[in-house]
Amino acid sequence: MKFQLSREVLLGPLQNIIGVVERRQTMPILSNVMLSIDGDTMLLTGTDLEVELQSSTVIVGADPGDITVPGRKLLDICKALPEEAMLEISLDKGRIKIKSGRSRFTLSTLPATEFPTIEDINTTVSFKVPQKALKHLIYRTHFSMAQQDVRFYLNGSLLEIDSGRLRSVATDGHRLALCDAKLSSKINKAEQVIVPRKGILELLRLLAEVDDTCSVALGSNHIRVSMGDITFTSKLIDGRFPDYERVIPSAPEKQLKASREVLRHALVRAAILSNEKYRGVRLSLDENILKIQAHNPEQEEAEEEIEVEYSGEPLEVGFNVVYLMDALGALESEIVSISLSDPNSSCLIQDPDNEDCRYVVMPMRL
């Protein structure tokens, strides 16, 4: 194996896949990335056994072959070299030699035959969706995923495909985020899959804000997303996602409308003096007035008062301020509506003119 290429041609694909490569792994091979050259294409692959990332680049006049090299070290070398530097890379006696100008590096290798790759995922459903639409869908729900919950099916995000609609749902048991996007491609059958947290975060990083479509394939145990020269493959969580429809308030009795930015900034200020552990704030509603109060064990208090559109009965209810701020930060509308029933019921947050994204937050006792 021997080839020449510019620093940028190697750096881009390396940065695409490095998110799943750690320096120290229980299996040494997982610290490596696989370089595969076939014709004029070089394919770089990284994996942590849960998520596999592949990125390809065009390379001319290279000898074909496969080898694995330490991923983070190779990335650090590329970053440290000057822009537009040319690299000459060759395999010699089981080691990779890198020459660039007066710089010389020798890296250890492991055989590509030991590298674990995911081949066929046995696709059951496939469709195309604009990258931007899928990225927005994940961005607007990912923050509600659980972290290391014993209910393992909550440590990820549900992707639900139905005729003409793709839906993302995430919940940690205290709040829920749901977002819909329209699909132009026909789906032959409805499907639900749970993508693990790490896969969701990698997908969010890789998807671009472009209208170019990406191909999504769902298998019995994997999801694969192909976008340009990047292929993302992740294992799925084997479990049953909760019946989230039951959690969404169906007919709340009271509704307030407020400027999203005014409300969010008021919550940010009140949160400064909220209890650092429980992060609770009290919302007191009266005619066209919302009062936000927070206090902490040091007897410190914050109070904010903003004008809202509300004509119902007075109401006091407590919420985790971080959950409210996350939901408001994910919405893009100027006006937001918050629907409530009583101090013991969840609230529903959404754009009053668009129900594509909905957020449910459970109340707190203060």
Short mmCIF file of C-alpha atoms in Angstrom, two decimals:
data_model
loop_
_atom_site.label_atom_id
_atom_site.label_comp_id
_atom_site.label_asym_id
_atom_site.label_seq_id
_atom_site.Cartn_x
_atom_site.Cartn_y
_atom_site.Cartn_z
CA MET A 1 0.00 0.00 0.00
CA LYS A 2 1.41 3.35 -1.07
CA PHE A 3 -0.25 6.66 -1.94
CA GLN A 4 0.07 10.44 -1.96
CA LEU A 5 -2.57 12.98 -1.06
CA SER A 6 -2.95 16.48 0.38
CA ARG A 7 -3.52 17.05 4.08
CA GLU A 8 -7.07 18.34 3.48
CA VAL A 9 -8.13 15.27 1.46
CA LEU A 10 -7.31 13.04 4.45
CA LEU A 11 -8.29 15.44 7.24
CA GLY A 12 -11.94 15.87 6.18
CA PRO A 13 -12.91 12.15 6.16
CA LEU A 14 -10.93 11.57 9.37
CA GLN A 15 -12.87 14.30 11.19
CA ASN A 16 -16.13 12.79 9.93
CA ILE A 17 -15.49 9.40 11.55
CA ILE A 18 -13.34 10.25 14.59
CA GLY A 19 -16.36 10.74 16.91
CA VAL A 20 -16.60 6.98 17.55
CA VAL A 21 -12.83 6.39 17.94
CA GLU A 22 -11.31 6.57 21.43
CA ARG A 23 -7.60 6.44 22.26
CA ARG A 24 -8.03 3.77 24.93
CA GLN A 25 -10.31 0.85 24.22
CA THR A 26 -10.79 -2.58 25.78
CA MET A 27 -10.11 -3.91 22.26
CA PRO A 28 -7.00 -2.21 20.77
CA ILE A 29 -8.41 -2.53 17.23
CA LEU A 30 -11.25 -0.10 18.17
CA SER A 31 -8.65 2.68 18.69
CA ASN A 32 -7.79 2.30 15.01
CA VAL A 33 -9.44 3.44 11.80
CA MET A 34 -9.45 1.22 8.75
CA LEU A 35 -8.06 2.57 5.47
CA SER A 36 -9.35 0.67 2.43
CA ILE A 37 -8.18 1.59 -1.06
CA ASP A 38 -10.02 0.22 -4.08
CA GLY A 39 -9.45 1.84 -7.47
CA ASP A 40 -9.66 5.63 -7.10
CA THR A 41 -11.53 5.53 -3.78
CA MET A 42 -10.21 5.44 -0.24
CA LEU A 43 -12.72 4.46 2.44
CA LEU A 44 -12.06 5.32 6.10
CA THR A 45 -14.02 3.39 8.76
CA GLY A 46 -14.28 3.88 12.53
CA THR A 47 -16.43 1.97 15.02
CA ASP A 48 -17.09 1.46 18.73
CA LEU A 49 -19.21 -1.68 18.03
CA GLU A 50 -22.40 0.34 18.58
CA VAL A 51 -21.95 3.04 15.92
CA GLU A 52 -19.95 2.66 12.69
CA LEU A 53 -18.94 5.66 10.56
CA GLN A 54 -17.53 5.52 7.05
CA SER A 55 -16.26 8.39 4.92
CA SER A 56 -14.83 8.14 1.41
CA THR A 57 -12.50 10.35 -0.61
CA VAL A 58 -11.09 10.27 -4.13
CA ILE A 59 -7.44 9.25 -4.43
CA VAL A 60 -5.52 8.82 -7.70
CA GLY A 61 -2.73 6.38 -8.48
CA ALA A 62 -2.78 4.47 -5.17
CA ASP A 63 -1.98 0.82 -4.64
CA PRO A 64 -5.05 -1.11 -3.42
CA GLY A 65 -5.09 -2.59 0.07
CA ASP A 66 -6.54 -2.49 3.60
CA ILE A 67 -4.89 -1.65 6.92
CA THR A 68 -5.86 -0.16 10.30
CA VAL A 69 -3.91 2.67 12.00
CA PRO A 70 -4.33 4.56 15.31
CA GLY A 71 -7.16 7.01 14.55
CA ARG A 72 -6.55 9.84 17.02
CA LYS A 73 -2.78 9.88 16.36
CA LEU A 74 -3.33 10.06 12.60
CA LEU A 75 -5.80 12.92 13.11
CA ASP A 76 -3.38 14.80 15.39
CA ILE A 77 -0.60 14.45 12.80
CA CYS A 78 -2.86 15.82 10.03
CA LYS A 79 -3.97 18.75 12.20
CA ALA A 80 -0.37 19.61 13.15
CA LEU A 81 0.90 19.70 9.56
CA PRO A 82 0.69 22.99 7.62
CA GLU A 83 -2.25 23.68 5.28
CA GLU A 84 -1.99 22.26 1.76
CA ALA A 85 0.88 19.97 2.88
CA MET A 86 1.37 16.86 0.73
CA LEU A 87 1.56 13.51 2.51
CA GLU A 88 3.31 10.42 1.21
CA ILE A 89 1.99 7.34 3.02
CA SER A 90 3.36 3.82 2.63
CA LEU A 91 3.09 0.48 4.40
CA ASP A 92 6.44 -1.06 5.28
CA LYS A 93 6.93 -4.20 7.40
CA GLY A 94 3.64 -3.82 9.26
CA ARG A 95 4.07 -0.10 9.96
CA ILE A 96 2.66 2.98 8.26
CA LYS A 97 5.24 5.60 7.30
CA ILE A 98 4.08 9.19 6.74
CA LYS A 99 6.35 11.75 5.04
CA SER A 100 5.51 15.42 4.59
CA GLY A 101 8.24 17.94 3.81
CA ARG A 102 10.90 17.34 6.43
CA SER A 103 8.48 15.59 8.83
CA ARG A 104 8.56 11.82 9.31
CA PHE A 105 6.15 9.67 11.31
CA THR A 106 5.89 5.91 11.81
CA LEU A 107 2.67 4.41 13.19
CA SER A 108 1.91 0.88 14.30
CA THR A 109 -0.82 -1.03 12.47
CA LEU A 110 -3.17 -3.94 13.00
CA PRO A 111 -4.48 -6.15 10.18
CA ALA A 112 -7.77 -5.14 8.57
CA THR A 113 -9.04 -8.71 8.88
CA GLU A 114 -9.42 -8.13 12.65
CA PHE A 115 -11.49 -4.96 12.21
CA PRO A 116 -15.20 -5.45 13.06
CA THR A 117 -17.45 -4.07 10.30
CA ILE A 118 -21.21 -4.14 9.80
CA GLU A 119 -22.00 -5.59 6.40
CA ASP A 120 -25.63 -6.14 5.36
CA ILE A 121 -28.26 -4.72 7.75
CA ASN A 122 -31.17 -6.68 6.16
CA THR A 123 -33.16 -3.58 5.20
CA THR A 124 -36.90 -3.76 5.83
CA VAL A 125 -37.83 -0.11 5.18
CA SER A 126 -35.95 2.60 3.27
CA PHE A 127 -36.74 6.20 2.37
CA LYS A 128 -35.15 9.52 1.46
CA VAL A 129 -35.41 12.76 3.44
CA PRO A 130 -33.67 16.16 3.13
CA GLN A 131 -30.64 16.32 5.46
CA LYS A 132 -31.88 19.63 6.88
CA ALA A 133 -35.29 18.16 7.77
CA LEU A 134 -33.76 15.15 9.55
CA LYS A 135 -31.25 17.34 11.41
CA HIS A 136 -34.02 19.70 12.64
CA LEU A 137 -36.13 16.73 13.70
CA ILE A 138 -33.31 15.33 15.85
CA TYR A 139 -32.18 18.75 17.14
CA ARG A 140 -35.67 19.60 18.40
CA THR A 141 -36.04 16.40 20.41
CA HIS A 142 -32.59 15.01 21.35
CA PHE A 143 -32.26 16.95 24.64
CA SER A 144 -35.15 14.99 26.17
CA MET A 145 -33.36 11.63 25.93
CA ALA A 146 -32.47 9.96 29.22
CA GLN A 147 -28.85 9.42 30.29
CA GLN A 148 -27.92 6.02 31.75
CA ASP A 149 -31.49 5.26 32.83
CA VAL A 150 -32.18 1.70 33.99
CA ARG A 151 -35.06 1.78 31.52
CA PHE A 152 -32.59 1.33 28.67
CA TYR A 153 -35.20 2.07 25.98
CA LEU A 154 -35.29 5.71 27.20
CA ASN A 155 -31.53 6.15 26.54
CA GLY A 156 -32.21 6.95 22.92
CA SER A 157 -34.73 8.47 20.56
CA LEU A 158 -37.71 6.85 18.85
CA LEU A 159 -37.93 7.26 15.08
CA GLU A 160 -41.40 6.43 13.79
CA ILE A 161 -42.12 6.14 10.08
CA ASP A 162 -45.65 6.20 8.75
CA SER A 163 -47.19 7.07 5.41
CA GLY A 164 -46.00 10.55 4.55
CA ARG A 165 -44.54 11.30 8.00
CA LEU A 166 -41.33 10.84 9.95
CA ARG A 167 -41.56 11.44 13.70
CA SER A 168 -38.91 11.71 16.40
CA VAL A 169 -39.82 11.24 20.08
CA ALA A 170 -37.57 11.41 23.15
CA THR A 171 -38.40 11.23 26.85
CA ASP A 172 -36.57 10.78 30.15
CA GLY A 173 -39.73 10.08 32.13
CA HIS A 174 -40.05 13.70 33.35
CA ARG A 175 -40.50 15.44 30.01
CA LEU A 176 -41.23 14.50 26.41
CA ALA A 177 -40.30 16.04 23.06
CA LEU A 178 -42.08 15.14 19.81
CA CYS A 179 -41.46 16.48 16.32
CA ASP A 180 -42.87 15.58 12.88
CA ALA A 181 -41.53 16.04 9.35
CA LYS A 182 -43.30 15.32 6.08
CA LEU A 183 -41.94 12.59 3.82
CA SER A 184 -42.28 12.76 0.06
CA SER A 185 -41.21 9.14 -0.55
CA LYS A 186 -43.77 6.37 -0.16
CA ILE A 187 -43.40 3.98 2.77
CA ASN A 188 -44.62 0.44 2.24
CA LYS A 189 -45.14 -0.20 5.97
CA ALA A 190 -45.09 1.66 9.28
CA GLU A 191 -42.02 1.13 11.46
CA GLN A 192 -40.69 2.15 14.89
CA VAL A 193 -37.02 1.99 15.90
CA ILE A 194 -35.09 3.27 18.95
CA VAL A 195 -31.71 4.79 18.05
CA PRO A 196 -29.25 4.90 21.01
CA ARG A 197 -28.13 8.20 22.48
CA LYS A 198 -24.60 8.08 21.04
CA GLY A 199 -25.96 7.35 17.57
CA ILE A 200 -28.38 10.27 17.77
CA LEU A 201 -25.64 12.70 18.86
CA GLU A 202 -23.28 11.53 16.08
CA LEU A 203 -26.05 11.84 13.50
CA LEU A 204 -26.79 15.38 14.72
CA ARG A 205 -23.10 16.25 14.27
CA LEU A 206 -22.83 14.75 10.78
CA LEU A 207 -26.05 15.99 9.15
CA ALA A 208 -25.67 19.26 7.25
CA GLU A 209 -28.02 22.25 6.93
CA VAL A 210 -28.64 21.49 3.25
CA ASP A 211 -31.60 20.44 1.12
CA ASP A 212 -29.66 17.49 -0.33
CA THR A 213 -31.42 14.23 0.50
CA CYS A 214 -29.98 11.43 2.58
CA SER A 215 -30.98 7.79 2.32
CA VAL A 216 -32.26 6.08 5.47
CA ALA A 217 -32.44 2.28 5.70
CA LEU A 218 -33.94 0.43 8.65
CA GLY A 219 -33.06 -3.18 9.39
CA SER A 220 -34.11 -5.55 12.15
CA ASN A 221 -31.14 -4.50 14.35
CA HIS A 222 -29.58 -1.47 12.63
CA ILE A 223 -30.24 1.92 11.07
CA ARG A 224 -28.08 3.19 8.21
CA VAL A 225 -28.03 6.79 6.95
CA SER A 226 -26.07 7.66 3.79
CA MET A 227 -25.33 11.35 3.19
CA GLY A 228 -22.93 12.28 0.40
CA ASP A 229 -19.63 10.53 1.05
CA ILE A 230 -20.51 9.63 4.68
CA THR A 231 -22.30 6.47 5.82
CA PHE A 232 -23.59 6.21 9.40
CA THR A 233 -24.66 2.84 10.82
CA SER A 234 -25.91 2.27 14.35
CA LYS A 235 -27.26 -0.63 16.33
CA LEU A 236 -30.84 -0.20 17.54
CA ILE A 237 -32.06 -0.51 21.14
CA ASP A 238 -34.06 -3.69 21.48
CA GLY A 239 -37.01 -2.64 23.62
CA ARG A 240 -40.53 -1.27 23.56
CA PHE A 241 -40.85 2.51 23.69
CA PRO A 242 -43.58 3.82 26.06
CA ASP A 243 -47.00 4.72 24.65
CA TYR A 244 -46.11 8.40 24.38
CA GLU A 245 -49.51 9.44 22.98
CA ARG A 246 -51.05 8.88 26.43
CA VAL A 247 -48.69 11.42 27.98
CA ILE A 248 -49.67 14.32 25.69
CA PRO A 249 -52.46 16.42 27.32
CA SER A 250 -55.51 16.07 25.07
CA ALA A 251 -57.82 18.85 26.26
CA PRO A 252 -56.05 21.30 28.63
CA GLU A 253 -58.46 23.79 30.20
CA LYS A 254 -56.16 26.81 30.41
CA GLN A 255 -53.85 28.32 27.82
CA LEU A 256 -51.44 31.22 27.90
CA LYS A 257 -49.62 32.80 24.98
CA ALA A 258 -46.38 34.71 25.39
CA SER A 259 -43.42 36.03 23.47
CA ARG A 260 -41.05 33.07 23.34
CA GLU A 261 -37.92 35.17 23.78
CA VAL A 262 -39.35 37.33 26.59
CA LEU A 263 -40.47 34.21 28.49
CA ARG A 264 -37.17 32.37 27.88
CA HIS A 265 -35.04 35.28 29.10
CA ALA A 266 -37.22 35.67 32.21
CA LEU A 267 -36.74 31.96 32.98
CA VAL A 268 -32.96 32.24 32.42
CA ARG A 269 -32.77 35.08 34.95
CA ALA A 270 -34.97 33.33 37.53
CA ALA A 271 -32.96 30.11 37.14
CA ILE A 272 -29.86 31.83 38.53
CA LEU A 273 -31.30 31.60 42.06
CA SER A 274 -33.17 28.30 41.73
CA ASN A 275 -32.18 25.27 43.79
CA GLU A 276 -29.08 23.86 42.08
CA LYS A 277 -30.23 20.27 42.60
CA TYR A 278 -33.93 20.42 41.78
CA ARG A 279 -34.00 23.52 39.52
CA GLY A 280 -37.62 24.30 40.38
CA VAL A 281 -39.50 27.54 39.58
CA ARG A 282 -43.05 28.51 40.51
CA LEU A 283 -45.30 29.94 37.78
CA SER A 284 -48.19 32.06 39.08
CA LEU A 285 -50.81 32.91 36.48
CA ASP A 286 -53.36 35.69 36.71
CA GLU A 287 -55.19 37.68 34.07
CA ASN A 288 -52.57 38.63 31.43
CA ILE A 289 -49.75 38.35 33.99
CA LEU A 290 -47.24 35.55 34.57
CA LYS A 291 -45.09 35.69 37.69
CA ILE A 292 -41.99 33.47 37.85
CA GLN A 293 -40.46 32.83 41.28
CA ALA A 294 -37.37 30.89 42.32
CA HIS A 295 -35.59 30.37 45.62
CA ASN A 296 -32.78 28.22 47.01
CA PRO A 297 -31.61 26.81 50.39
CA GLU A 298 -29.51 29.97 51.01
CA GLN A 299 -32.82 31.91 51.31
CA GLU A 300 -32.09 33.78 48.07
CA GLU A 301 -35.02 34.65 45.82
CA ALA A 302 -35.69 35.77 42.26
CA GLU A 303 -38.97 37.08 40.87
CA GLU A 304 -39.85 37.94 37.27
CA GLU A 305 -43.14 39.31 35.99
CA ILE A 306 -44.08 39.38 32.30
CA GLU A 307 -47.18 40.21 30.30
CA VAL A 308 -48.92 37.27 28.66
CA GLU A 309 -52.21 36.55 26.95
CA TYR A 310 -54.29 34.70 29.57
CA SER A 311 -57.90 35.00 30.69
CA GLY A 312 -58.48 31.87 32.79
CA GLU A 313 -58.68 31.29 36.54
CA PRO A 314 -55.58 32.07 38.68
CA LEU A 315 -53.18 29.12 38.80
CA GLU A 316 -49.91 28.24 40.55
CA VAL A 317 -47.72 25.37 39.34
CA GLY A 318 -44.06 24.36 39.70
CA PHE A 319 -41.74 23.11 36.94
CA ASN A 320 -38.09 22.24 36.37
CA VAL A 321 -36.81 25.47 34.79
CA VAL A 322 -34.24 23.65 32.60
CA TYR A 323 -36.98 21.57 30.97
CA LEU A 324 -38.98 24.72 30.15
CA MET A 325 -35.90 26.51 28.74
CA ASP A 326 -34.94 23.50 26.59
CA ALA A 327 -38.40 23.37 25.03
CA LEU A 328 -38.50 27.12 24.36
CA GLY A 329 -34.99 26.97 22.89
CA ALA A 330 -36.01 24.25 20.43
CA LEU A 331 -39.02 26.17 19.10
CA GLU A 332 -38.53 28.89 16.49
CA SER A 333 -41.85 30.75 16.60
CA GLU A 334 -42.16 34.30 17.97
CA ILE A 335 -45.19 33.36 20.07
CA VAL A 336 -45.44 30.22 22.18
CA SER A 337 -48.49 28.66 23.79
CA ILE A 338 -48.46 26.79 27.12
CA SER A 339 -51.51 24.69 27.89
CA LEU A 340 -52.30 23.68 31.51
CA SER A 341 -55.09 22.03 33.46
CA ASP A 342 -54.20 22.16 37.17
CA PRO A 343 -51.13 22.19 39.47
CA ASN A 344 -50.82 18.38 39.27
CA SER A 345 -50.99 17.99 35.49
CA SER A 346 -48.31 18.23 32.79
CA CYS A 347 -48.12 21.28 30.56
CA LEU A 348 -48.00 21.24 26.76
CA ILE A 349 -45.66 23.73 25.03
CA GLN A 350 -45.90 24.41 21.30
CA ASP A 351 -46.14 26.94 18.50
CA PRO A 352 -49.85 27.94 18.49
CA ASP A 353 -49.89 27.93 14.66
CA ASN A 354 -47.93 24.73 14.09
CA GLU A 355 -48.29 21.41 15.91
CA ASP A 356 -45.29 19.73 14.26
CA CYS A 357 -43.28 20.07 17.48
CA ARG A 358 -44.79 19.51 20.92
CA TYR A 359 -43.20 19.43 24.36
CA VAL A 360 -44.66 17.96 27.54
CA VAL A 361 -43.23 18.82 30.97
CA MET A 362 -44.37 17.18 34.21
CA PRO A 363 -45.06 19.46 37.20
CA MET A 364 -42.94 19.65 40.37
CA ARG A 365 -43.95 20.06 43.99
CA LEU A 366 -42.28 23.15 45.47
#
